[in-house]
PDB file of C-alpha atoms in Angstrom:
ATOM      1  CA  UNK A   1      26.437  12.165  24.220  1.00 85.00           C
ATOM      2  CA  UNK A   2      24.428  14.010  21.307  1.00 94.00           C
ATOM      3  CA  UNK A   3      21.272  15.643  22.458  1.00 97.00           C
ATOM      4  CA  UNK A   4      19.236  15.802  19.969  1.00 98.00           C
ATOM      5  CA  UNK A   5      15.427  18.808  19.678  1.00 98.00           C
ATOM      6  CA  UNK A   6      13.751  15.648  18.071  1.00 98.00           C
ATOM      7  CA  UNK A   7      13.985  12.481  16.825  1.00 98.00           C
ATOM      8  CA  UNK A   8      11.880  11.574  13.489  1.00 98.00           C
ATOM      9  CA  UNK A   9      10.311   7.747  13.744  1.00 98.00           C
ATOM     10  CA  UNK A  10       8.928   6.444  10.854  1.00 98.00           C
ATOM     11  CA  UNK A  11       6.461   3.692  12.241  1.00 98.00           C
ATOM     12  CA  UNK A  12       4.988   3.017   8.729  1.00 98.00           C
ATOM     13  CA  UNK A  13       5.623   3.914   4.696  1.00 98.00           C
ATOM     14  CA  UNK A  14       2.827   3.026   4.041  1.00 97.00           C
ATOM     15  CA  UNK A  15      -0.033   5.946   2.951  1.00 95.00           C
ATOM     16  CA  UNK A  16      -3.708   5.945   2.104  1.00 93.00           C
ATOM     17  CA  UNK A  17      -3.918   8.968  -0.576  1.00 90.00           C
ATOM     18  CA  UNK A  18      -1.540   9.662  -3.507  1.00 85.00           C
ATOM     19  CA  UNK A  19      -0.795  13.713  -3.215  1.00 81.00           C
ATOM     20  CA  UNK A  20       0.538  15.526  -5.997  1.00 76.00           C
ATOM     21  CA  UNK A  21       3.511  17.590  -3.104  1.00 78.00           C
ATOM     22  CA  UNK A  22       4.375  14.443  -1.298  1.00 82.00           C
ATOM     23  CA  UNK A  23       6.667  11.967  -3.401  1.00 81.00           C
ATOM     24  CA  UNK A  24       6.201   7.895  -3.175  1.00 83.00           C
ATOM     25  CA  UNK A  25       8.840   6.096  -1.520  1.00 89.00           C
ATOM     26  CA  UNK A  26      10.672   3.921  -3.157  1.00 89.00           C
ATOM     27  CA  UNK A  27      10.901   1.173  -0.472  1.00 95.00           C
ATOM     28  CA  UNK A  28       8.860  -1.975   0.519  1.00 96.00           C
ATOM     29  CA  UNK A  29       5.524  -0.917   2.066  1.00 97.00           C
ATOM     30  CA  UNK A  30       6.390  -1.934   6.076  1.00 98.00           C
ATOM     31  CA  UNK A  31       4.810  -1.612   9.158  1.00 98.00           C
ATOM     32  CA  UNK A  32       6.771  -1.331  12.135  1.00 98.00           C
ATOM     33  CA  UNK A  33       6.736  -3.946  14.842  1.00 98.00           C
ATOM     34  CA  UNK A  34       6.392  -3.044  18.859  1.00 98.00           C
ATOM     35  CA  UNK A  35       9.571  -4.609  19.271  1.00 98.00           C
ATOM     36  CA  UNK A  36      11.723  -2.663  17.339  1.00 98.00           C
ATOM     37  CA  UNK A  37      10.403   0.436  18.380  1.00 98.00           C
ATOM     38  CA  UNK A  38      10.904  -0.495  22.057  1.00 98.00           C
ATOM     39  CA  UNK A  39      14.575  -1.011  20.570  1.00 98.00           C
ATOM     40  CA  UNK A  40      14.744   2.390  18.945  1.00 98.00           C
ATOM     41  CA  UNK A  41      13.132   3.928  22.029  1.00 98.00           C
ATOM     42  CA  UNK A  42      16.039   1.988  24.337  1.00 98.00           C
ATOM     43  CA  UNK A  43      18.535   3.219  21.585  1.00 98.00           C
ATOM     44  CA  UNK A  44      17.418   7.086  22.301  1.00 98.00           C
ATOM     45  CA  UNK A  45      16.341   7.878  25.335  1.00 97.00           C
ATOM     46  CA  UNK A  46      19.875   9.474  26.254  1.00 97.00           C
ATOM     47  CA  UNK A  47      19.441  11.499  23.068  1.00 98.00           C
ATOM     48  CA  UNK A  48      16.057  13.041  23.222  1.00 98.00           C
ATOM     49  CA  UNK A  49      12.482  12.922  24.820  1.00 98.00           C
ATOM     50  CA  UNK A  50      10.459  13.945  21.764  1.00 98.00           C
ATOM     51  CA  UNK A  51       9.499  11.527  19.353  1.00 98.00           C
ATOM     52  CA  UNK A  52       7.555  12.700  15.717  1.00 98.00           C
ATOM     53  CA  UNK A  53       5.444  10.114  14.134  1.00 98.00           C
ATOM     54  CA  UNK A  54       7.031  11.349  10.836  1.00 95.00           C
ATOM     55  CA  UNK A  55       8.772  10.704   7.467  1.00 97.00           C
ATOM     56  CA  UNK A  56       6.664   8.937   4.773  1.00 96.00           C
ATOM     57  CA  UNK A  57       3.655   7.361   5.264  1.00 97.00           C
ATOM     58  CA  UNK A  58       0.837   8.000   7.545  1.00 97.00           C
ATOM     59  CA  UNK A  59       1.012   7.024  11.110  1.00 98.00           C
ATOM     60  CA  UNK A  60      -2.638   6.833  11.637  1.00 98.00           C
ATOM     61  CA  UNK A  61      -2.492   3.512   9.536  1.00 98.00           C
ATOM     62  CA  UNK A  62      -0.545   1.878  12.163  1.00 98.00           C
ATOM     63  CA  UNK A  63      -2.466  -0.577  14.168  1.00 98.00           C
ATOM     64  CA  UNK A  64      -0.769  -0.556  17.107  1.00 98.00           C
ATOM     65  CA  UNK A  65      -0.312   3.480  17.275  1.00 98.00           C
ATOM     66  CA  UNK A  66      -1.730   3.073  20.664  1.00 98.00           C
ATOM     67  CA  UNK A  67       0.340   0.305  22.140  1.00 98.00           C
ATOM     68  CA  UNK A  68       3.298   2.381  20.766  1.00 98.00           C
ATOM     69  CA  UNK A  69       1.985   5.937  22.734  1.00 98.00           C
ATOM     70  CA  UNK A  70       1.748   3.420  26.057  1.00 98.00           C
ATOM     71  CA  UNK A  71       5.755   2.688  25.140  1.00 98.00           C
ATOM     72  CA  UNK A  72       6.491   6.325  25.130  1.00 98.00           C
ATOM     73  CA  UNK A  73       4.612   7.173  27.923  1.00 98.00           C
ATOM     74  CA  UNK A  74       6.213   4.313  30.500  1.00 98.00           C
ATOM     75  CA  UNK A  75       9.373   5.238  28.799  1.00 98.00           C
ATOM     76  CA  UNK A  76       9.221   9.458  29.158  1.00 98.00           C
ATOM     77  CA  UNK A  77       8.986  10.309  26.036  1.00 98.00           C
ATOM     78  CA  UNK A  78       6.854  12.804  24.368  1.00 98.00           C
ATOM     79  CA  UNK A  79       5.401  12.343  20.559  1.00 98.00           C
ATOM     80  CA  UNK A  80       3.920  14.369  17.938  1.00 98.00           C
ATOM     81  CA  UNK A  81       2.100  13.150  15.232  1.00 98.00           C
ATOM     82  CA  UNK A  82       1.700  14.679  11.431  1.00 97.00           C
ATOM     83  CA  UNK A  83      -0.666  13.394  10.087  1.00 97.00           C
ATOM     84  CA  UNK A  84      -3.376  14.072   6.848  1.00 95.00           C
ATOM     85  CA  UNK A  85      -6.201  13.634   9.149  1.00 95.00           C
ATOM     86  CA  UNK A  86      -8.020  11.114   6.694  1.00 94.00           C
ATOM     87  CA  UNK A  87      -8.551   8.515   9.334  1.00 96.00           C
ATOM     88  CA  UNK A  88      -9.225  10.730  12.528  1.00 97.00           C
ATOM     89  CA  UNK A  89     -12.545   9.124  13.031  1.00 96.00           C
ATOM     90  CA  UNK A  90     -11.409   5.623  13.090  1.00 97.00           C
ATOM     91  CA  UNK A  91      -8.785   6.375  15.791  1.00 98.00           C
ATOM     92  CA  UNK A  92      -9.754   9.041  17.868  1.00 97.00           C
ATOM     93  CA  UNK A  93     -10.382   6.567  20.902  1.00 96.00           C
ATOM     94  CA  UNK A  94      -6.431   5.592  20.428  1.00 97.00           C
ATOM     95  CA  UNK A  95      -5.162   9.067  20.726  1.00 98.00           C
ATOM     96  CA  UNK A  96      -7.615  10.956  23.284  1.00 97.00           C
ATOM     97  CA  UNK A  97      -6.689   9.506  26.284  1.00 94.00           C
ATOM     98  CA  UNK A  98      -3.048   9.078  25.646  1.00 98.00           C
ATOM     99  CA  UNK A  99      -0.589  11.540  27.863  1.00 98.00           C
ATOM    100  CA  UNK A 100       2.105  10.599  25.846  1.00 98.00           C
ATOM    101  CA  UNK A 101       0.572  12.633  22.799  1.00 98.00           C
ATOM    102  CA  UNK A 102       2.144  15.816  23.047  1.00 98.00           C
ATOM    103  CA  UNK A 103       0.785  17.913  19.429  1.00 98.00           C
ATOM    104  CA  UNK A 104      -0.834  16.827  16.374  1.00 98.00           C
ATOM    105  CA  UNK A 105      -0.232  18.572  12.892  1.00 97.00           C
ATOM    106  CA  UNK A 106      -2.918  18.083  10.631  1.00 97.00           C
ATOM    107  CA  UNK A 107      -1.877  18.785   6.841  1.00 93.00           C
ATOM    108  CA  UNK A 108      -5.014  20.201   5.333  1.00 91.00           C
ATOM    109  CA  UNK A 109      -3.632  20.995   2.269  1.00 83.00           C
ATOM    110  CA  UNK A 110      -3.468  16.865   2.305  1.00 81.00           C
ATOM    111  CA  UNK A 111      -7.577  17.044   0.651  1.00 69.00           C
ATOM    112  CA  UNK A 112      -5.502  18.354  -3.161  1.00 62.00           C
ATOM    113  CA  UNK A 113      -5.024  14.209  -3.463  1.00 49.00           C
ATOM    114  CA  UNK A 114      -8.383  14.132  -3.098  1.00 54.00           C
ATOM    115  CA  UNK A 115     -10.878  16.905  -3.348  1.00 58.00           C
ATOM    116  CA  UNK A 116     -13.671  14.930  -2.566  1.00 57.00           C
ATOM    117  CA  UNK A 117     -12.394  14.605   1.268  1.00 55.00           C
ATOM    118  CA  UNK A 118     -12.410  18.505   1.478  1.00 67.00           C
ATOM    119  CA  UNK A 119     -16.214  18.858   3.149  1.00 78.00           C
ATOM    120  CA  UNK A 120     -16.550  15.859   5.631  1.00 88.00           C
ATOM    121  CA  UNK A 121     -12.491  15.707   5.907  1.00 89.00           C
ATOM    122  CA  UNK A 122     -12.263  19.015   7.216  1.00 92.00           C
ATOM    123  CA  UNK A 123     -15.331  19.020   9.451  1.00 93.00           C
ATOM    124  CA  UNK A 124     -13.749  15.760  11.307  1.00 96.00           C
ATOM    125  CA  UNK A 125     -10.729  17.106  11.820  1.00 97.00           C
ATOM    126  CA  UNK A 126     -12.296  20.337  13.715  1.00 97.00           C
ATOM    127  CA  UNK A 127     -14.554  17.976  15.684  1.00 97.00           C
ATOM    128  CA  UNK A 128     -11.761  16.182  17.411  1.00 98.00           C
ATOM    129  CA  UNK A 129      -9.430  19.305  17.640  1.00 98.00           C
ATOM    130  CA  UNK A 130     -12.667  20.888  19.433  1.00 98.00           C
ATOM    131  CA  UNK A 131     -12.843  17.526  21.973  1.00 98.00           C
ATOM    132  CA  UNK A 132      -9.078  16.871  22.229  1.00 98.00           C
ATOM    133  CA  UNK A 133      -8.927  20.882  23.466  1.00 97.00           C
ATOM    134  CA  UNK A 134     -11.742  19.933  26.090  1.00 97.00           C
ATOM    135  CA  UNK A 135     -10.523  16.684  27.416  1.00 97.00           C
ATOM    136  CA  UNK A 136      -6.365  17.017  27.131  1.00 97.00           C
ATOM    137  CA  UNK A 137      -3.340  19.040  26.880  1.00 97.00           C
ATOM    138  CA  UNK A 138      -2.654  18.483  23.683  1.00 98.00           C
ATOM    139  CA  UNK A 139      -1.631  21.043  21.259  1.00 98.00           C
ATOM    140  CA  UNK A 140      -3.234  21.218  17.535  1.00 98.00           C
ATOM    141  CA  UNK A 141      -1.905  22.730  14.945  1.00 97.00           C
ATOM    142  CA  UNK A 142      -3.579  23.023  11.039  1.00 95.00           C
ATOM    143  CA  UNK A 143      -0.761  22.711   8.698  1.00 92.00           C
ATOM    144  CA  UNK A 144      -1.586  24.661   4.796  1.00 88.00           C
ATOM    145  CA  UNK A 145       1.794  24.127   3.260  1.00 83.00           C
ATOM    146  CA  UNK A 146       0.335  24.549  -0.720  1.00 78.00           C
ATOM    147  CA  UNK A 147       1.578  27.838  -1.541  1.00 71.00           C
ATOM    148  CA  UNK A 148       4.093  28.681  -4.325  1.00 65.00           C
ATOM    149  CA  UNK A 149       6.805  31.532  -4.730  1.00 58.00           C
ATOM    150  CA  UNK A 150       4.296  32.920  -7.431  1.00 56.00           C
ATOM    151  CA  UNK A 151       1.279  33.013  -5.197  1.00 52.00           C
ATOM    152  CA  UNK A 152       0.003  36.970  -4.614  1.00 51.00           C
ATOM    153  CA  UNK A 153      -1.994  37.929  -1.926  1.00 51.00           C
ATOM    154  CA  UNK A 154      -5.194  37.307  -3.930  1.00 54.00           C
ATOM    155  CA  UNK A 155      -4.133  33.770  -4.984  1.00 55.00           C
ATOM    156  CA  UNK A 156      -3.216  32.645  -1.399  1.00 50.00           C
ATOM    157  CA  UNK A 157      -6.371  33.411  -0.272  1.00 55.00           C
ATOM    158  CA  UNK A 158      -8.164  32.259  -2.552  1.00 64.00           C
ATOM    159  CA  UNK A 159      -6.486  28.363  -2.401  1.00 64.00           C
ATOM    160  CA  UNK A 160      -7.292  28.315   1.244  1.00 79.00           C
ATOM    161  CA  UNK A 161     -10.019  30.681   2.075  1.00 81.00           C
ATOM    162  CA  UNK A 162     -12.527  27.746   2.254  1.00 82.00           C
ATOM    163  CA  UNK A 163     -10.885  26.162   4.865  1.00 86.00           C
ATOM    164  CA  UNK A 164      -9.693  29.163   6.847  1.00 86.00           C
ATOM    165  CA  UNK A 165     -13.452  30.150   6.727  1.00 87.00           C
ATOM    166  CA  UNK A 166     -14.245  26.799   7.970  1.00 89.00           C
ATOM    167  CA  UNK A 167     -11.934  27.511  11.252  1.00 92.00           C
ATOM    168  CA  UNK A 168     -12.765  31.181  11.444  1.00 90.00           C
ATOM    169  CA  UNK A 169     -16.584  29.849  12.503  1.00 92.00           C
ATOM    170  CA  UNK A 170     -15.291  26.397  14.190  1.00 95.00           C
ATOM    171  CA  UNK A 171     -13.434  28.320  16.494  1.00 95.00           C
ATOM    172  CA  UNK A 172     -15.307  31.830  16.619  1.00 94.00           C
ATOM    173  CA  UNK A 173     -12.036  33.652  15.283  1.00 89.00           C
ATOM    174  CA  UNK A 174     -13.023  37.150  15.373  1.00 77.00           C
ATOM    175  CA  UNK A 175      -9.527  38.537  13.793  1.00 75.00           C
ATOM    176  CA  UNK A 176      -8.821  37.986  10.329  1.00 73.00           C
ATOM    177  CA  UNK A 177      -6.642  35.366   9.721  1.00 72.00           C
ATOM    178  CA  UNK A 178      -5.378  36.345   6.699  1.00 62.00           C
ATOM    179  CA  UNK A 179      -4.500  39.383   7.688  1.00 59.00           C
ATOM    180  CA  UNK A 180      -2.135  38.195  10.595  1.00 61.00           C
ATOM    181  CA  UNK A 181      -0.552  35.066   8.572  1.00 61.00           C
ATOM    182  CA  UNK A 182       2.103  35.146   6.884  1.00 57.00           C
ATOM    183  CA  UNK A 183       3.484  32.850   4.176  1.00 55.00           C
ATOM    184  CA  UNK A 184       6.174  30.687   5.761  1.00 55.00           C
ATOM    185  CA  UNK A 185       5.192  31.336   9.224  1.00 64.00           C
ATOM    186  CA  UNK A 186       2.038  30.877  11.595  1.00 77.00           C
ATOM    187  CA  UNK A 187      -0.076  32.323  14.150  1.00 87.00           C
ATOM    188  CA  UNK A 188      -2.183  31.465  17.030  1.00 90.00           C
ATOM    189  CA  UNK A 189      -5.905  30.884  16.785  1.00 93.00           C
ATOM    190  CA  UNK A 190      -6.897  30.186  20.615  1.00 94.00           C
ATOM    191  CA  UNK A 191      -5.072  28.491  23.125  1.00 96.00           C
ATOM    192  CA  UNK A 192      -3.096  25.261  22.187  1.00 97.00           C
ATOM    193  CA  UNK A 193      -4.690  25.700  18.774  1.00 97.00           C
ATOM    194  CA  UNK A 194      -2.348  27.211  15.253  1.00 95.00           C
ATOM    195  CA  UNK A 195      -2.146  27.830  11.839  1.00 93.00           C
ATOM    196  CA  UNK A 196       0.647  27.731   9.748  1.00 88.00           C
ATOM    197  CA  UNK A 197       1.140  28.501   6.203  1.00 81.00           C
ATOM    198  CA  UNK A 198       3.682  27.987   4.416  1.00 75.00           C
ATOM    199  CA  UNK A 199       5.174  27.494   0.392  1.00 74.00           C
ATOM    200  CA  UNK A 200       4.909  23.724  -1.024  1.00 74.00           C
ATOM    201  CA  UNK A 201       8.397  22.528  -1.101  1.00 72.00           C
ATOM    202  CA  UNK A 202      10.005  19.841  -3.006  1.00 77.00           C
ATOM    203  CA  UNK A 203      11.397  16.354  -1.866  1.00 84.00           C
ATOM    204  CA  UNK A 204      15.280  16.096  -2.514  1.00 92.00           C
ATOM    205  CA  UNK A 205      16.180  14.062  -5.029  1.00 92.00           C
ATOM    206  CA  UNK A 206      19.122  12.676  -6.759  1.00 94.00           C
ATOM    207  CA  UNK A 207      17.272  13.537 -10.096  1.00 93.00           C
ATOM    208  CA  UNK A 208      17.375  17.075  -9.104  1.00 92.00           C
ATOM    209  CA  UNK A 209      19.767  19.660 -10.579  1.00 93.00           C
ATOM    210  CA  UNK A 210      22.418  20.175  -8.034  1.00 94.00           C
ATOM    211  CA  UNK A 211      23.642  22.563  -6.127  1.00 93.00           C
ATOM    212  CA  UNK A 212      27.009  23.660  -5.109  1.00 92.00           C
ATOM    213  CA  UNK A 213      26.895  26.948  -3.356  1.00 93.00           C
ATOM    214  CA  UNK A 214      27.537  27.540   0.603  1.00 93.00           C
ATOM    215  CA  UNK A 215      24.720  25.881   2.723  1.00 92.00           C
ATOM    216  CA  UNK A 216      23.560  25.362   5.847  1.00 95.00           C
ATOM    217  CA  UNK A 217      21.025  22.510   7.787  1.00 95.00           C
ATOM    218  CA  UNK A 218      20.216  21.496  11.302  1.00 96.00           C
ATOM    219  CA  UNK A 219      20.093  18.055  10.125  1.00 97.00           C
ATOM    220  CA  UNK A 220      22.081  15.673  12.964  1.00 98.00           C
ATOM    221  CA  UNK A 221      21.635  19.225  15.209  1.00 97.00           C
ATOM    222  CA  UNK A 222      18.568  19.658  15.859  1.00 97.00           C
ATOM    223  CA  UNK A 223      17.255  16.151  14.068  1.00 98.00           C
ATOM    224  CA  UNK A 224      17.675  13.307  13.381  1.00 98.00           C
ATOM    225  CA  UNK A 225      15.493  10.435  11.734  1.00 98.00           C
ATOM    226  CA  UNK A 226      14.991   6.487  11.668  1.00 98.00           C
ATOM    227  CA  UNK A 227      13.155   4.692   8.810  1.00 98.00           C
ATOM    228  CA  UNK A 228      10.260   2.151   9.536  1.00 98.00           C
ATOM    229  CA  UNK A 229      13.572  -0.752   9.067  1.00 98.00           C
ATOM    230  CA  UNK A 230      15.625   0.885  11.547  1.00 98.00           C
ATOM    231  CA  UNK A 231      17.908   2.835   8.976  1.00 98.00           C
ATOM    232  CA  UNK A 232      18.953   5.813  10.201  1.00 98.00           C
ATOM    233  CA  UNK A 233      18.795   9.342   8.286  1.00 98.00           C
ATOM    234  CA  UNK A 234      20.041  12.501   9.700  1.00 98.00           C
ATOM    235  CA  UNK A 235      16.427  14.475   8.656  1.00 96.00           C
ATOM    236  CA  UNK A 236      13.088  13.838   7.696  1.00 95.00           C
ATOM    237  CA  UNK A 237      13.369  14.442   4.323  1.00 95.00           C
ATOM    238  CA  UNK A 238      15.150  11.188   2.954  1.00 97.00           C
ATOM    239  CA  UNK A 239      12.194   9.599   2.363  1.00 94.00           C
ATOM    240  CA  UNK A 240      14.161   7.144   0.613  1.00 96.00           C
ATOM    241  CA  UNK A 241      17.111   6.257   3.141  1.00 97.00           C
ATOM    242  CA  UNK A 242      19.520   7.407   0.545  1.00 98.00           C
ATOM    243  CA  UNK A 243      22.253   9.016   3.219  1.00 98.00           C
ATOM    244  CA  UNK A 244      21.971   6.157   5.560  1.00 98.00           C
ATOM    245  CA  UNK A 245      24.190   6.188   8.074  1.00 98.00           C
ATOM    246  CA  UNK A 246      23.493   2.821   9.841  1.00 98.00           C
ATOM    247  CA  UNK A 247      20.689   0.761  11.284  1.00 98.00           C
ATOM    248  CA  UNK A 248      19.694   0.038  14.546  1.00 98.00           C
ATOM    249  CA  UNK A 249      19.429  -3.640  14.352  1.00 98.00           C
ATOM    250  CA  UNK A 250      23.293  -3.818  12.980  1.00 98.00           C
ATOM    251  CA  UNK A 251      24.866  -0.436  15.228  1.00 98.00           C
ATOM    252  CA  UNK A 252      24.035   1.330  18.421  1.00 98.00           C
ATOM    253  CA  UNK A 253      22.154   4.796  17.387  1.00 98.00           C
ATOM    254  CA  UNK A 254      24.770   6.778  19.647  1.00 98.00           C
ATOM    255  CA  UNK A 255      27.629   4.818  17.220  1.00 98.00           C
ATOM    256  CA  UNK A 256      25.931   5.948  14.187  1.00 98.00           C
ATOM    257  CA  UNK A 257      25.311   9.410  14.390  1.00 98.00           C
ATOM    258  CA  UNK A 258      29.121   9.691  15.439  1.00 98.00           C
ATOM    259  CA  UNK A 259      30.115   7.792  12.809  1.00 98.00           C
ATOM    260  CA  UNK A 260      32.630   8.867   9.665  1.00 98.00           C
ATOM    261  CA  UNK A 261      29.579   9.765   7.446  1.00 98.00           C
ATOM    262  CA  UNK A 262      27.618  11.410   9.977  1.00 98.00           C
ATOM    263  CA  UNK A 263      30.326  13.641  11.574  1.00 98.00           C
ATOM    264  CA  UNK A 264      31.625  14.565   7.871  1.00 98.00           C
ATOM    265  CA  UNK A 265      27.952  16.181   7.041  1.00 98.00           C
ATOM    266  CA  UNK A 266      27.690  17.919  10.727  1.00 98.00           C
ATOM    267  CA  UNK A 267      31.439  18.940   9.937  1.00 98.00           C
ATOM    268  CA  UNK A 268      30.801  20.309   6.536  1.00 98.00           C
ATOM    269  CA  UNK A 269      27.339  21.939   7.510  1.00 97.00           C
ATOM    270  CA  UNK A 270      29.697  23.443  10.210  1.00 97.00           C
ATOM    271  CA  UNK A 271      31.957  25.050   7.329  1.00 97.00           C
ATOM    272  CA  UNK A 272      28.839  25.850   5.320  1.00 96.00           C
ATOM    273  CA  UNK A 273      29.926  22.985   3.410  1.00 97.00           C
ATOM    274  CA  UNK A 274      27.187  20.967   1.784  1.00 97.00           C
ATOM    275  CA  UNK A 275      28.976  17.026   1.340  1.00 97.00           C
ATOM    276  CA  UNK A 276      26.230  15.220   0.795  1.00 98.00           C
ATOM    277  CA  UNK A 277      25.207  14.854  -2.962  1.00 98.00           C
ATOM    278  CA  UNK A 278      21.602  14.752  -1.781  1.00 97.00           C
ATOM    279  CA  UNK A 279      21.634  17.466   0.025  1.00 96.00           C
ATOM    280  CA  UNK A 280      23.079  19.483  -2.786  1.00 96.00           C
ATOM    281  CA  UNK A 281      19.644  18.773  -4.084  1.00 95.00           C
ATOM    282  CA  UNK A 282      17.383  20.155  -1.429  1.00 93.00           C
ATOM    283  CA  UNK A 283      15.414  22.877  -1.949  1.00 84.00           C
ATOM    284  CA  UNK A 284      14.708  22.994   1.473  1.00 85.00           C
ATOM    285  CA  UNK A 285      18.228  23.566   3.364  1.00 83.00           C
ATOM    286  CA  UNK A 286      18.023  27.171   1.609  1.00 77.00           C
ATOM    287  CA  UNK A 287      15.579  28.411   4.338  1.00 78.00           C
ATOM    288  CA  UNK A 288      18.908  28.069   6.362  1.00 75.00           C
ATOM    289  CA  UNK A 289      21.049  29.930   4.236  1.00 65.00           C
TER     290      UNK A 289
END
């Protein structure tokens, strides 16, 4: 039996802002219903325990997010959310008291779709992470992923210094932040609470110009992922289901991820091998490399 780090569950597609780093899917907008996440959750349990609210879309939109936490919790799993933080306010009350909520990642850098969110946006966000600190266990972490390979010292600063100033007070940071973080990696404000910073990546695509040199991913590893129809991905970065290896409504997820497509990527990632034409298109699998 494959033991998976995490499992990615997309519960919706479906997103409320329009950011420039985040590509659209090109599937039909779906929620996902109670009853085939119980499924999924049925399908998984011998392969992990943590669940991520997490592929395209925004999970916060989902009106049963806290009927699905209950699932996970009766059913031992534990869940982390990322999220853009838009619509904290609206469902605070579903996520507070909810031990199966293990972390939330809050992409700031999410206010670029909108920079009229950046004031009040950020300010919400900090009021529940100060609350969910008091009242639970859960862990927090601020997400600035907006930086490019071009980016000096100066620059960085400057895109984020607003909002790192905003936390610096929130949290009466006495260090400076941006002396201890750097790109691509985070650091610890206060207990249970972090900052990472990172460079803004771009979505694989089979539009992309390809790549055929030695590579290297965790995906079907570490991770794997399952689309808001029950399609199954090996990461979190198909947003588009394009290496689908089967779907939980049609397959057993312990079938699929040993089946002939799925073993010939974990085989070839094995060899440094990249097989998958998609994946000779992600920019991403070259952290690994």
């Amino acid at each position: 039996m494959k033991k998976l780090k995490k499992i990615y569950v997309e519960i919706t597609n479906v997103c409320n802002l329009s950011c420039s780093f985040c590509t659209k899917t090109n599937r039909e907008p779906e929620f996902m219903t109670l009853e085939t996440f119980n499924k999924i959750l049925e399908q998984i349990k011998h392969h992990t325990k943590f669940i991520y609210f997490h592929v395209k879309g925004e999970p916060l939109l989902h009106p049963e997010l806290d009927k699905f936490l209950d699932l996970c919790y009766d059913k031992g799993f534990k869940v982390n959310i990322t999220t853009n933080g838009t619509l904290i306010n609206d469902v605070k009350n579903k996520l507070l008291n909810k031990p199966a909520l293990r972390q939330i990642n809050f992409s700031l850098h999410s206010f670029q779709g909108d920079e009229t969110l950046k004031e009040e946006y950020v300010e919400n966000i900090i009021s529940f992470t100060k609350e969910a600190i008091e009242k639970t266990n859960m862990l927090i972490a601020f997400r600035l992923w907006n930086l490019h390979e071009d980016n000096n010292i100066n620059l960085i600063q400057k895109k984020n210094q607003d909002i790192i100033d905003k936390l610096k007070c929130a949290f009466d940071i006495e260090f400076g932040i941006e002396e201890r973080i750097p790109q691509d990696r985070g650091i610890k404000l206060i207990d249970r609470i972090y900052l990472n910073q990172g460079a803004e990546f771009d979505w694989p695509s089979l539009d992309s110009e390809e790549d055929f040199s030695k590579g290297f991913c965790y995906a079907l590893r570490n991770q794997a992922a399952i689309l808001v129809d029950g399609t199954v991905i090996p990461c979190c970065l198909d947003g588009d289901g394009i290496i689908n290896l089967g779907n939980i409504h049609e397959k057993p997820f312990s079938d699929i991820i040993e089946g002939e497509r799925a073993r010939k990527l974990f085989d070839g990632f094995s060899r440094r091998e990249v097989v998958e034409e998609l994946c000779r298109k992600c920019g991403y699998r070259k952290k690994f490399s």
